[in-house]
Coordinates of C-alpha atoms and ligand atoms in Angstrom, one line a residue:
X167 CA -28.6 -34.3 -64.4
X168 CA -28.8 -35.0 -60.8
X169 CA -31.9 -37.7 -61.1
X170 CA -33.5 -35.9 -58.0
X171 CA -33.1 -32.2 -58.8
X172 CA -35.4 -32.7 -61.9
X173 CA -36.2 -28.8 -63.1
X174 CA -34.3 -27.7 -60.1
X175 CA -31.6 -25.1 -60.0
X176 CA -27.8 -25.9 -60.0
X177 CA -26.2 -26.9 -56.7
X178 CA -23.1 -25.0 -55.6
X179 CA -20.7 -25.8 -52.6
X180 CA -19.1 -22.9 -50.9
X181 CA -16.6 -23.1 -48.4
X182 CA -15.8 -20.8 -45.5
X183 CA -12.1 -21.2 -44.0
X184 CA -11.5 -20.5 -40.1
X185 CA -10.8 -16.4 -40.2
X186 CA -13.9 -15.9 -42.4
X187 CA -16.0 -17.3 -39.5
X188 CA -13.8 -15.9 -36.5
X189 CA -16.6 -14.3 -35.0
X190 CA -20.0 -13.6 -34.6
X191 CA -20.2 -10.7 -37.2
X192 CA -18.5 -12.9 -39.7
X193 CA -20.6 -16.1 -39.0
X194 CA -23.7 -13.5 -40.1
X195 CA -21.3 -12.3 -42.9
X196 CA -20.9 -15.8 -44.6
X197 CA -25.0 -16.5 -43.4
X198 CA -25.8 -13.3 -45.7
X199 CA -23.5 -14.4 -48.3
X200 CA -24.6 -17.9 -48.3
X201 CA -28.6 -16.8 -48.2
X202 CA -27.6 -14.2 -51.2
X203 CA -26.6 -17.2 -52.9
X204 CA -29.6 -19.2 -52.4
X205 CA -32.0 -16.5 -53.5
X206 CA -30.0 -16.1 -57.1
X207 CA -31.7 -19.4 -57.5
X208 CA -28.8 -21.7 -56.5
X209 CA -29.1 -25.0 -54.1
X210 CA -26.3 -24.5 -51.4
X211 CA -23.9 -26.3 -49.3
X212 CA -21.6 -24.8 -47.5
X213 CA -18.9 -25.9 -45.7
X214 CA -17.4 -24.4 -42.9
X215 CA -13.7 -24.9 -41.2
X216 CA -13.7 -24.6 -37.5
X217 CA -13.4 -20.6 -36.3
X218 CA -10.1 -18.6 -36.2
X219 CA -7.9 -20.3 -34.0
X220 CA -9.8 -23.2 -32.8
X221 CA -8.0 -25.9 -34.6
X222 CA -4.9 -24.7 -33.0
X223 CA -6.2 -24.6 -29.8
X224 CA -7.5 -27.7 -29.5
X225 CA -4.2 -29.1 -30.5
X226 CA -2.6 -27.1 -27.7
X227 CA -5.3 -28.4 -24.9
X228 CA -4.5 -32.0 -26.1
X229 CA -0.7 -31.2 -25.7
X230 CA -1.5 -29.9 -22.3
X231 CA -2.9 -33.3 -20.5
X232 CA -0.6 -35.6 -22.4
X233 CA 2.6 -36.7 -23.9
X234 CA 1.4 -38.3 -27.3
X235 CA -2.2 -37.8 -27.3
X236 CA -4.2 -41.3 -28.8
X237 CA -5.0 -40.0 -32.3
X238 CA -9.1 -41.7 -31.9
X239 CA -9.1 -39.4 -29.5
X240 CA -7.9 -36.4 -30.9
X241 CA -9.9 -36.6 -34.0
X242 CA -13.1 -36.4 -31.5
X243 CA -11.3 -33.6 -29.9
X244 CA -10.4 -31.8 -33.3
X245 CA -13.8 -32.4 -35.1
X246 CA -15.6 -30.4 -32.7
X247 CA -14.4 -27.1 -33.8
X248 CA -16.3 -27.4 -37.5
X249 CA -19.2 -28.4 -35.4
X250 CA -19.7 -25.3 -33.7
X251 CA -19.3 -23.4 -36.7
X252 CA -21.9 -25.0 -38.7
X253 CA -24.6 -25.1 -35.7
X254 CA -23.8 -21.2 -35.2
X255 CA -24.1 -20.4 -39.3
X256 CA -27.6 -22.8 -39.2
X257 CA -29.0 -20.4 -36.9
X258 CA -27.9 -17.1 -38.2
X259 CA -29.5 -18.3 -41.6
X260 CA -32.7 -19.0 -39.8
X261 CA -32.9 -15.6 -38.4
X262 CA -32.1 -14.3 -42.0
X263 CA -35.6 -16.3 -43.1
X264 CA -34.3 -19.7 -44.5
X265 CA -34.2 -23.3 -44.0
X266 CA -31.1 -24.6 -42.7
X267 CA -29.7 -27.4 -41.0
X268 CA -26.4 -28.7 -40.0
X269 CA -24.7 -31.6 -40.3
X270 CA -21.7 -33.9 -39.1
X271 CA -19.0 -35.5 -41.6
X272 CA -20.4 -38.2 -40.4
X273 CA -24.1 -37.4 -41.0
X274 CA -22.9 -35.8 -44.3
X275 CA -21.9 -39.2 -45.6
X276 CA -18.1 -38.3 -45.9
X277 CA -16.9 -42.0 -45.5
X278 CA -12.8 -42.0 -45.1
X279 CA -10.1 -45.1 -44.3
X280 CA -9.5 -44.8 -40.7
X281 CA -6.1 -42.9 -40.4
X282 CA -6.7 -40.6 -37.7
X283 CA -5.8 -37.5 -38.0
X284 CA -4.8 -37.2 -41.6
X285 CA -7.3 -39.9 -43.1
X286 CA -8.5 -39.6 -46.9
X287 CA -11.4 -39.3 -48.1
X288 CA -13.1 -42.7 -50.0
X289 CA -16.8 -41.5 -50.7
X290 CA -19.2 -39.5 -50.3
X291 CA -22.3 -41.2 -49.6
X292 CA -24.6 -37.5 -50.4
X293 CA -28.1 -38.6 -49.7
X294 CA -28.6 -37.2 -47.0
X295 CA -27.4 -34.4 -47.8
X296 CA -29.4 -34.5 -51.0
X297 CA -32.7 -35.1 -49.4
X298 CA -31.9 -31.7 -47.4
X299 CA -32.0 -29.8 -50.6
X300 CA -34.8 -31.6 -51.9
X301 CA -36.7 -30.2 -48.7
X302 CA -35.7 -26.7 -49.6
X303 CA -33.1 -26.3 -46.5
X304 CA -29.5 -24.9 -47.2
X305 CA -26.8 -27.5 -45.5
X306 CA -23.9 -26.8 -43.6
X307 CA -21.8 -29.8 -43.5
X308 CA -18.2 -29.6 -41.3
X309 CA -15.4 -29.7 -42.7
X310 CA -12.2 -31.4 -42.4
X311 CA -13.8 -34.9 -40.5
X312 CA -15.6 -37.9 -41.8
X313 CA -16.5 -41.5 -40.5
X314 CA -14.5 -44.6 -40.9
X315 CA -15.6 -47.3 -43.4
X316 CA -13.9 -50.3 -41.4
X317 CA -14.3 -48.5 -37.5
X318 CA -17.2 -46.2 -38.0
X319 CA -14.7 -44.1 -36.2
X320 CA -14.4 -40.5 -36.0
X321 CA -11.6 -39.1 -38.6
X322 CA -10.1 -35.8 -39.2
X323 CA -8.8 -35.2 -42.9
X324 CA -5.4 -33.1 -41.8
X325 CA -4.9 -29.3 -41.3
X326 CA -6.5 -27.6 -44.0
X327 CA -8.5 -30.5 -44.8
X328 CA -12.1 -28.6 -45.4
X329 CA -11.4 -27.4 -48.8
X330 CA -10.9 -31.3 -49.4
X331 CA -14.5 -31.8 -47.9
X332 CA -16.2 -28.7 -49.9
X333 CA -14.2 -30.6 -53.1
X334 CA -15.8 -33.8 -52.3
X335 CA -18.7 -32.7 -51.7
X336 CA -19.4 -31.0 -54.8
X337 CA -18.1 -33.7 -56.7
X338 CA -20.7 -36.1 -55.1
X339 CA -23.3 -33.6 -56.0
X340 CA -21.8 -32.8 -59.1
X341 CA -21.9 -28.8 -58.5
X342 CA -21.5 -26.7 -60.6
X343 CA -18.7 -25.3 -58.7
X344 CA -16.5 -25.7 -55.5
X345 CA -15.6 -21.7 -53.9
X346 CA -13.3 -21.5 -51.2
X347 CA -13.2 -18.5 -49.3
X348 CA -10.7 -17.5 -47.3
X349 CA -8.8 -14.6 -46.4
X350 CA -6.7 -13.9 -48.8
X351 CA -8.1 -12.4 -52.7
X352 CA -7.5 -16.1 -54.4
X353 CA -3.5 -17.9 -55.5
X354 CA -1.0 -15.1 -55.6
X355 CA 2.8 -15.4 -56.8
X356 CA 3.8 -15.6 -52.8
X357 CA 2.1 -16.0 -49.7
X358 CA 1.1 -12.6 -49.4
X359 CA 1.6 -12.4 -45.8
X360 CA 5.2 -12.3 -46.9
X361 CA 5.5 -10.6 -50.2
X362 CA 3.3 -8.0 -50.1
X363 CA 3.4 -7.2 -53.9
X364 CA 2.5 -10.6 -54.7
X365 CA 0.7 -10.9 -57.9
X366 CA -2.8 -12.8 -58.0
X367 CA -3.5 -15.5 -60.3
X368 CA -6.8 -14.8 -62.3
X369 CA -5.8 -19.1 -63.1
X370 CA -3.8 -21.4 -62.4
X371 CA -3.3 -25.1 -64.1
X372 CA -3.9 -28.2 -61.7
X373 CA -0.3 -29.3 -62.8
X374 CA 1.4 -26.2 -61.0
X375 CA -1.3 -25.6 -58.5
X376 CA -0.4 -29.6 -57.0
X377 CA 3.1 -28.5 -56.9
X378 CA 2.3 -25.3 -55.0
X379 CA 0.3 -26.6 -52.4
X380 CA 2.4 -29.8 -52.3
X381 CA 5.0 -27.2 -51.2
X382 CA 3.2 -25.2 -48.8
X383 CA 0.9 -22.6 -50.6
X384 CA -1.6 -23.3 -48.0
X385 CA -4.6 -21.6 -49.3
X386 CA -5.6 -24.8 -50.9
X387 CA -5.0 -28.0 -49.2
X388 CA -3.0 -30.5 -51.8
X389 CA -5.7 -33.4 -51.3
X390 CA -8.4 -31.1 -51.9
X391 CA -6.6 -30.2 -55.4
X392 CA -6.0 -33.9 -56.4
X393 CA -9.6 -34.5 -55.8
X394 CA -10.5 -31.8 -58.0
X395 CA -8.6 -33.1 -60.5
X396 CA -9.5 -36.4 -60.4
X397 CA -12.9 -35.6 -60.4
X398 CA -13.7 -32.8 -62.9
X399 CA -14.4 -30.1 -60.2
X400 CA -14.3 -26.7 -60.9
X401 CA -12.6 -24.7 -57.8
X402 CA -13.0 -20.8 -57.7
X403 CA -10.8 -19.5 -54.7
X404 CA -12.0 -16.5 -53.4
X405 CA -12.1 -14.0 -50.7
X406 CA -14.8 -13.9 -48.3
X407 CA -14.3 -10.0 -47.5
X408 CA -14.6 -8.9 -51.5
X409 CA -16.3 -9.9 -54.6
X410 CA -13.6 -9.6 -56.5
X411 CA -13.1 -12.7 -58.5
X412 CA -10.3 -14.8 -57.5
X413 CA -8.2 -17.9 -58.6
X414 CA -9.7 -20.3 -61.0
X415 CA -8.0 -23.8 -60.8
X416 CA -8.7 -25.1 -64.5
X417 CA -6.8 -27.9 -66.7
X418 CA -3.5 -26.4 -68.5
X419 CA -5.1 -25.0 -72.1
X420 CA -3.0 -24.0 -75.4
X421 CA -4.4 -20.8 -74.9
X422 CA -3.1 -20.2 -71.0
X423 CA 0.3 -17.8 -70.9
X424 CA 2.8 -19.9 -69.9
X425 CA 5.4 -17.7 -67.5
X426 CA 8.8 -19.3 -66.5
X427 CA 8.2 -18.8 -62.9
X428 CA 4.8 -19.1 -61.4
X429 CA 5.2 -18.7 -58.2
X430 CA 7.5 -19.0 -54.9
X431 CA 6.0 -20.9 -52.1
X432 CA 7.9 -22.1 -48.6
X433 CA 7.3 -24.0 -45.7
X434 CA 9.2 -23.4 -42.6
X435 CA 8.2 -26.2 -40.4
X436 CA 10.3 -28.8 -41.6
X437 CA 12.6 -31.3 -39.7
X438 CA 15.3 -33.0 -41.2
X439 CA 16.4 -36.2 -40.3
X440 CA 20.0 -38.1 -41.5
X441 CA 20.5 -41.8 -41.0
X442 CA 24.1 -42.8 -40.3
X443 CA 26.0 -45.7 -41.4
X444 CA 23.7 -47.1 -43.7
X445 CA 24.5 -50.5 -45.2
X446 CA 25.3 -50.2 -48.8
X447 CA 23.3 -53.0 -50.2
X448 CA 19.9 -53.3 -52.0
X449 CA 17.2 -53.2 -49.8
X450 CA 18.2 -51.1 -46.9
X451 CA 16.2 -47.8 -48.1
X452 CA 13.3 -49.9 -48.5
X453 CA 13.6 -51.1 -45.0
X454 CA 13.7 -47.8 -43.6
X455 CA 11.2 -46.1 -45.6
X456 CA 8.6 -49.2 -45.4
X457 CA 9.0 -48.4 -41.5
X458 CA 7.9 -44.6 -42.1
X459 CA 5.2 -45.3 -44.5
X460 CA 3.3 -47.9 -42.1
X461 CA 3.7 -45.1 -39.4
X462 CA 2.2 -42.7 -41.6
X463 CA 4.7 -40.3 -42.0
X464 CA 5.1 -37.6 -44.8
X465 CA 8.4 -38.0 -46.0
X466 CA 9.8 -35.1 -48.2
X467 CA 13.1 -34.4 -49.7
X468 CA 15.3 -37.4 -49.5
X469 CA 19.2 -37.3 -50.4
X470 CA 21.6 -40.5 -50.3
X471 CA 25.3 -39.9 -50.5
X472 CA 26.8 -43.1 -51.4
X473 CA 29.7 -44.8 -49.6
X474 CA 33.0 -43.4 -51.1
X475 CA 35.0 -46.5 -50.1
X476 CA 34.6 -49.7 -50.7
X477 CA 32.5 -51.6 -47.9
X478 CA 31.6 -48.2 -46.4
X479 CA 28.2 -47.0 -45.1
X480 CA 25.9 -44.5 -46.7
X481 CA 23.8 -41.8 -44.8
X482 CA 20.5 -40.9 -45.7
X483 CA 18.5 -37.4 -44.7
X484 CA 15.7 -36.9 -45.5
X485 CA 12.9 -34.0 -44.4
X486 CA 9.2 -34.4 -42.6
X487 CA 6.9 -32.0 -41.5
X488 CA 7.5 -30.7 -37.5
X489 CA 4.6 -32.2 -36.6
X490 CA 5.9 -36.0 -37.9
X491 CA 8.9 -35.8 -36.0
X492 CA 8.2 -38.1 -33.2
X493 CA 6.3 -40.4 -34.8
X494 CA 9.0 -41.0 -37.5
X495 CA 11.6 -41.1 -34.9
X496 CA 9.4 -43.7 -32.6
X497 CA 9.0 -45.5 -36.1
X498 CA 12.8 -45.8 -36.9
X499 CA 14.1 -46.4 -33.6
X500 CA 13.3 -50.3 -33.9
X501 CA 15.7 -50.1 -37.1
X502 CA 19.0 -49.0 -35.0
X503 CA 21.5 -51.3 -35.4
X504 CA 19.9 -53.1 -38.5
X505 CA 19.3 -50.9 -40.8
X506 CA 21.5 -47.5 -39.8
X507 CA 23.3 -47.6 -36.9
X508 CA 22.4 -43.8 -35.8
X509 CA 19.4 -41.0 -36.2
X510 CA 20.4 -37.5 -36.5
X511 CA 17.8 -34.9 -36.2
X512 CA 18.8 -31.5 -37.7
X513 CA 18.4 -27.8 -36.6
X514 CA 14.6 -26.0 -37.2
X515 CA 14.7 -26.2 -41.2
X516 CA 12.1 -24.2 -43.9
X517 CA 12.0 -24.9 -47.5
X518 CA 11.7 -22.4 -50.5
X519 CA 10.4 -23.6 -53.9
X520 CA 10.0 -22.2 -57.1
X521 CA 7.0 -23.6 -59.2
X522 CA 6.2 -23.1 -63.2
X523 CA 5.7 -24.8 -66.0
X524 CA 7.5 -22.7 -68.5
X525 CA 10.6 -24.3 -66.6
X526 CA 10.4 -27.0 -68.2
X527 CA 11.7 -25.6 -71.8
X528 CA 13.9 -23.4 -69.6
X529 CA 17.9 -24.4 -68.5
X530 CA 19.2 -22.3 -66.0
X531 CA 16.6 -21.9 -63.9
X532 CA 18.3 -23.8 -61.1
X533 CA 21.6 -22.1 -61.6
X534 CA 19.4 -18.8 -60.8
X535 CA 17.9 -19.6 -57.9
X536 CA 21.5 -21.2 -56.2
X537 CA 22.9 -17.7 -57.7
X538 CA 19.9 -15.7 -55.8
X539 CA 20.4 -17.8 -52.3
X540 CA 24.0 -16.9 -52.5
X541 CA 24.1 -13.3 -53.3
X542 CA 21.9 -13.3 -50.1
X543 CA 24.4 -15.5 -48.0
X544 CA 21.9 -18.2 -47.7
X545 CA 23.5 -21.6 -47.5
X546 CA 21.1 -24.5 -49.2
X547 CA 21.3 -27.7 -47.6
X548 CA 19.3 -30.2 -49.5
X549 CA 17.8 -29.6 -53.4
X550 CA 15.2 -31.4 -54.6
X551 CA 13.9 -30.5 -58.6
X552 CA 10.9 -31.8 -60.5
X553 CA 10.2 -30.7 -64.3
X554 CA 8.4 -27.5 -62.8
X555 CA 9.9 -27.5 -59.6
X556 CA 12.8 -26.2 -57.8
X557 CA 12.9 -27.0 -53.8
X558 CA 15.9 -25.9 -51.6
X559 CA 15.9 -26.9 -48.3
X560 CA 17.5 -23.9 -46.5
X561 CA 17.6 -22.3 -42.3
X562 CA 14.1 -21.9 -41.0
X563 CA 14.9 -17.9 -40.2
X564 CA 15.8 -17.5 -44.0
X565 CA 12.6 -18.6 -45.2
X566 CA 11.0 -14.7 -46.1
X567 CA 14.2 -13.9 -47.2
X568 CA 14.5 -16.3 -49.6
X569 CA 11.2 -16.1 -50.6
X570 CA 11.4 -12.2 -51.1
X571 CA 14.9 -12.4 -52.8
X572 CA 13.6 -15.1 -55.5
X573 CA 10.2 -13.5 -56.3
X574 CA 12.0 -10.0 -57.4
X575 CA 14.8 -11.7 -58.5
X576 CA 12.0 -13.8 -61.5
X577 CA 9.9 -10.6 -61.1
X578 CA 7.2 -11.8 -60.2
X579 CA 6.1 -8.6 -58.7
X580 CA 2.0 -7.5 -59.1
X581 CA 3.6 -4.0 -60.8
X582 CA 5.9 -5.4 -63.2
X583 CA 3.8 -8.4 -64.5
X584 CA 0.6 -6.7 -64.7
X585 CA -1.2 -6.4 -68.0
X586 CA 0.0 -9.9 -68.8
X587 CA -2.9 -11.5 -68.0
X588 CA -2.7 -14.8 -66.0
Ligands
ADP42 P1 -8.6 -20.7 -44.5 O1 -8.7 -20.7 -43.0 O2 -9.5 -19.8 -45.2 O3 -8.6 -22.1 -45.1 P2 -5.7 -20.7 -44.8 O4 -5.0 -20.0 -43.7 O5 -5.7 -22.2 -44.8 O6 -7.2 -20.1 -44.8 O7 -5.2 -20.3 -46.2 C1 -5.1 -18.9 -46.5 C2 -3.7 -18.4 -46.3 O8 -2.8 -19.1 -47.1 C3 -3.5 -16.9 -46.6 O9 -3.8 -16.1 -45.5 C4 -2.0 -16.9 -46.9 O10 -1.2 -16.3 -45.9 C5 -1.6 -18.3 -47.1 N1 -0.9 -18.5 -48.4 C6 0.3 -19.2 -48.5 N2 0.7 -19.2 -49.8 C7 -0.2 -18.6 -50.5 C8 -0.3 -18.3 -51.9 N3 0.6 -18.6 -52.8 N4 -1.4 -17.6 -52.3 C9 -2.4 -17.2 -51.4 N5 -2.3 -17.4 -50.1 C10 -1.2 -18.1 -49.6
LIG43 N1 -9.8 -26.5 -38.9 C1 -8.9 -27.3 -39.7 C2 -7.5 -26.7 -39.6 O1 -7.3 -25.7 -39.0 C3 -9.3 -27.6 -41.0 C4 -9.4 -26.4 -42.0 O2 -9.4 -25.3 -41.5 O3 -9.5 -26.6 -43.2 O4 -6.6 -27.3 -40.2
MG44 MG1 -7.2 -23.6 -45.2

């Protein structure tokens, strides 16, 4: 199947997220696990995120020594952190007994366009990696970076961008499957950290899980589930502490149970920003979103309210993540007086959404979820739906509650639903 692995056993990629390489201990936790996978018979590549808090910290030395840090730059900075990971797991499997060697994005073949800092990935170009198995050696390939096509730059793929690389990666070598292990048992109803009596997901369809992550279930980052998709790959999301099974990420079946409400997911670093005095004429939005797109910039929720007399001006909000706030407002700034004739940024927002596809042959699911923010004196200030999602944008400080309220209000609890078998 693989040409080159004639007679040889199945390749599987497993992928180790930051906590479940924090430390020495657990870099020879995921070595033993990784080894233990080898001598079932498996090839392996693993890929490993940069440890604990790295990532973070990186970002926060860059912040240190400048204002708006070059992005080439800070993808050499960031793309060290998965470096160090993989050259300490390398030689904590050699002391276990086996070949192993570690490799760059770069040296891996992960070839991306040359967005720095949130490029996407174009190809993997595996042979290196596949020579590696060939010569018996377990890889380690970092995560979350690759090298420009055009630049032969340095890239990183955006936060959470590893599972994308262990997803590409065993697409290119058409493994048998992709596990992520993290921290967490696998999907659950809520972010566990703040619903403790989350349920979790034995599976869950692509459909709902690109809504999910798309509106911030983190544990899978949304590239890495498009890519899946796309590409056939079979993810297994698991915990690196356990083997319990975890989440199986599978296409939607006739035979799946079809719950109203899958899950509640939130983000809560989320800026809004309202255009005033908007010319109502065609063209204007394009203008203004053309601007933000060249720049890069996620945009999320967007609301027009149209002009209520004649010959008057619109405003448009519309949300970005924190971390695009200065680029978008750099980006619109040239458009003052043109295309608005004010930017307004709002207070700290957070957003709660409520994903499932048994919405869709469902009415009043939205009328529940305005009813539950209420009851708990939380005002929304921007809805967004699509057929199996609900998003509110709400106060940043109301997030859990929100999220807490609407996950027992659709019971969604581990004790209620149990038994049902999702
Ligand atoms: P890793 O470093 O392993 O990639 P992440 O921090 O990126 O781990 O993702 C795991 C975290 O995702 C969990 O600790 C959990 O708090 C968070 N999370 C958010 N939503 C969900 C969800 N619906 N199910 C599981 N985990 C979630
Ligand atoms: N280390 C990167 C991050 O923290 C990538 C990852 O962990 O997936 O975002
Ligand atoms: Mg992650």
């Amino acid at each position: 199947m693989h040409g080159y692995s004639h007679g040889v056993s199945e390749i599987v990629v497993m992928k180790f997220g930051g906590t479940s390489v924090a430390d020495a201990q657990r870099i020879k936790r995921a070595a033993a696990r990784i080894v233990a996978k080898r001598e079932e018979g498996k090839r392996v590549v693993a890929v490993l995120s940069a440890r604990g808090k790295t990532t973070d910290e990186l970002i926060a030395m860059a912040d240190e020594v400048s204002r708006a840090p070059d992005p080439r730059e800070m993808d050499m900075l960031l793309s060290t952190g998965e470096r160090i990971s993989c050259a300490l797991c390398a030689m904590a499997i050699h002391d276990l007994g086996h070949r192993a060697i570690s490799f760059t994005g770069s040296q891996a073949g992960i070839v991306t366009d040359s967005s720095h800092t949130k490029a996407r990935i174009l190809d993997v170009r595996a042979d290196r990696i596949k020579a590696a198995l060939e010569e018996d050696h377990i890889v380690l390939v970092a995560g979350f970076q690759g090298v420009s096509t055009t630049s032969k730059e340095v890239t990183t793929l955006g936060r959470g961008g590893s599972d994308t690389t262990a997803v590409a990666v065993a697409a290119a070598l058409e493994a048998e499957e992709c596990e992520i292990y993290t921290d967490v048992e696998g999907v659950f109803s809520a972010d566990p950290r703040i619903v403790p009596g989350a349920r979790k997901l034995d599976a869950v369809s692509f459909e709902e899980m690109l809504d999910m992550a798309a509106s911030g279930a983190g544990v899978l980052q949304l590239r890495s589930v498009e890519y899946a998709r796309n590409h056939g790959v079979k993810i297994h999301c698991r915990s690196s502490f356990s083997d319990a099974p975890g989440t199986v990420v599978i296409e939607e079946s006739e035979t799946m149970e079809q719950p109203l409400i899958t899950a509640v997911t939130h983000l809560t670093a989320e800026a809004r920003i309202t255009l005033v005095g908007v010319p109502d004429e065609p063209g204007a939005a394009a203008r203004i979103f053309d601007a933000l797109a060249d720049a890069n910039v996620n945009v999320d929720m967007i609301v027009q309210n149209e002009p209520t007399s004649a010959g008057g001006k619109a405003e448009i909000s519309f949300t970005v993540p924190d971390e695009d706030l200065r680029i978008a407002r750099e980006a619109l700034e040239g458009l003052i007086g043109d295309a608005f004739t004010e930017i307004r940024e709002g207070a700290q927002m957070g957003k709660v959404s409520i994903v499932g596809a048994g919405m869709r042959s469902h009415p009043g699911v939205a009328a529940k979820v305005f009813r539950v923010l209420a009851d708990e004196q939380i005002n929304i200030e921007m809805i967004s739906t699509s057929p199996i999602k609900i998003s509110c944008v709400i106060p940043r400080e109301q997030v859990p509650q929100a999220v807490r309220a609407l996950h027992e209000a659709f019971e969604l609890q581990a004790e209620q639903t149990s038994g049902i078998g999702r």
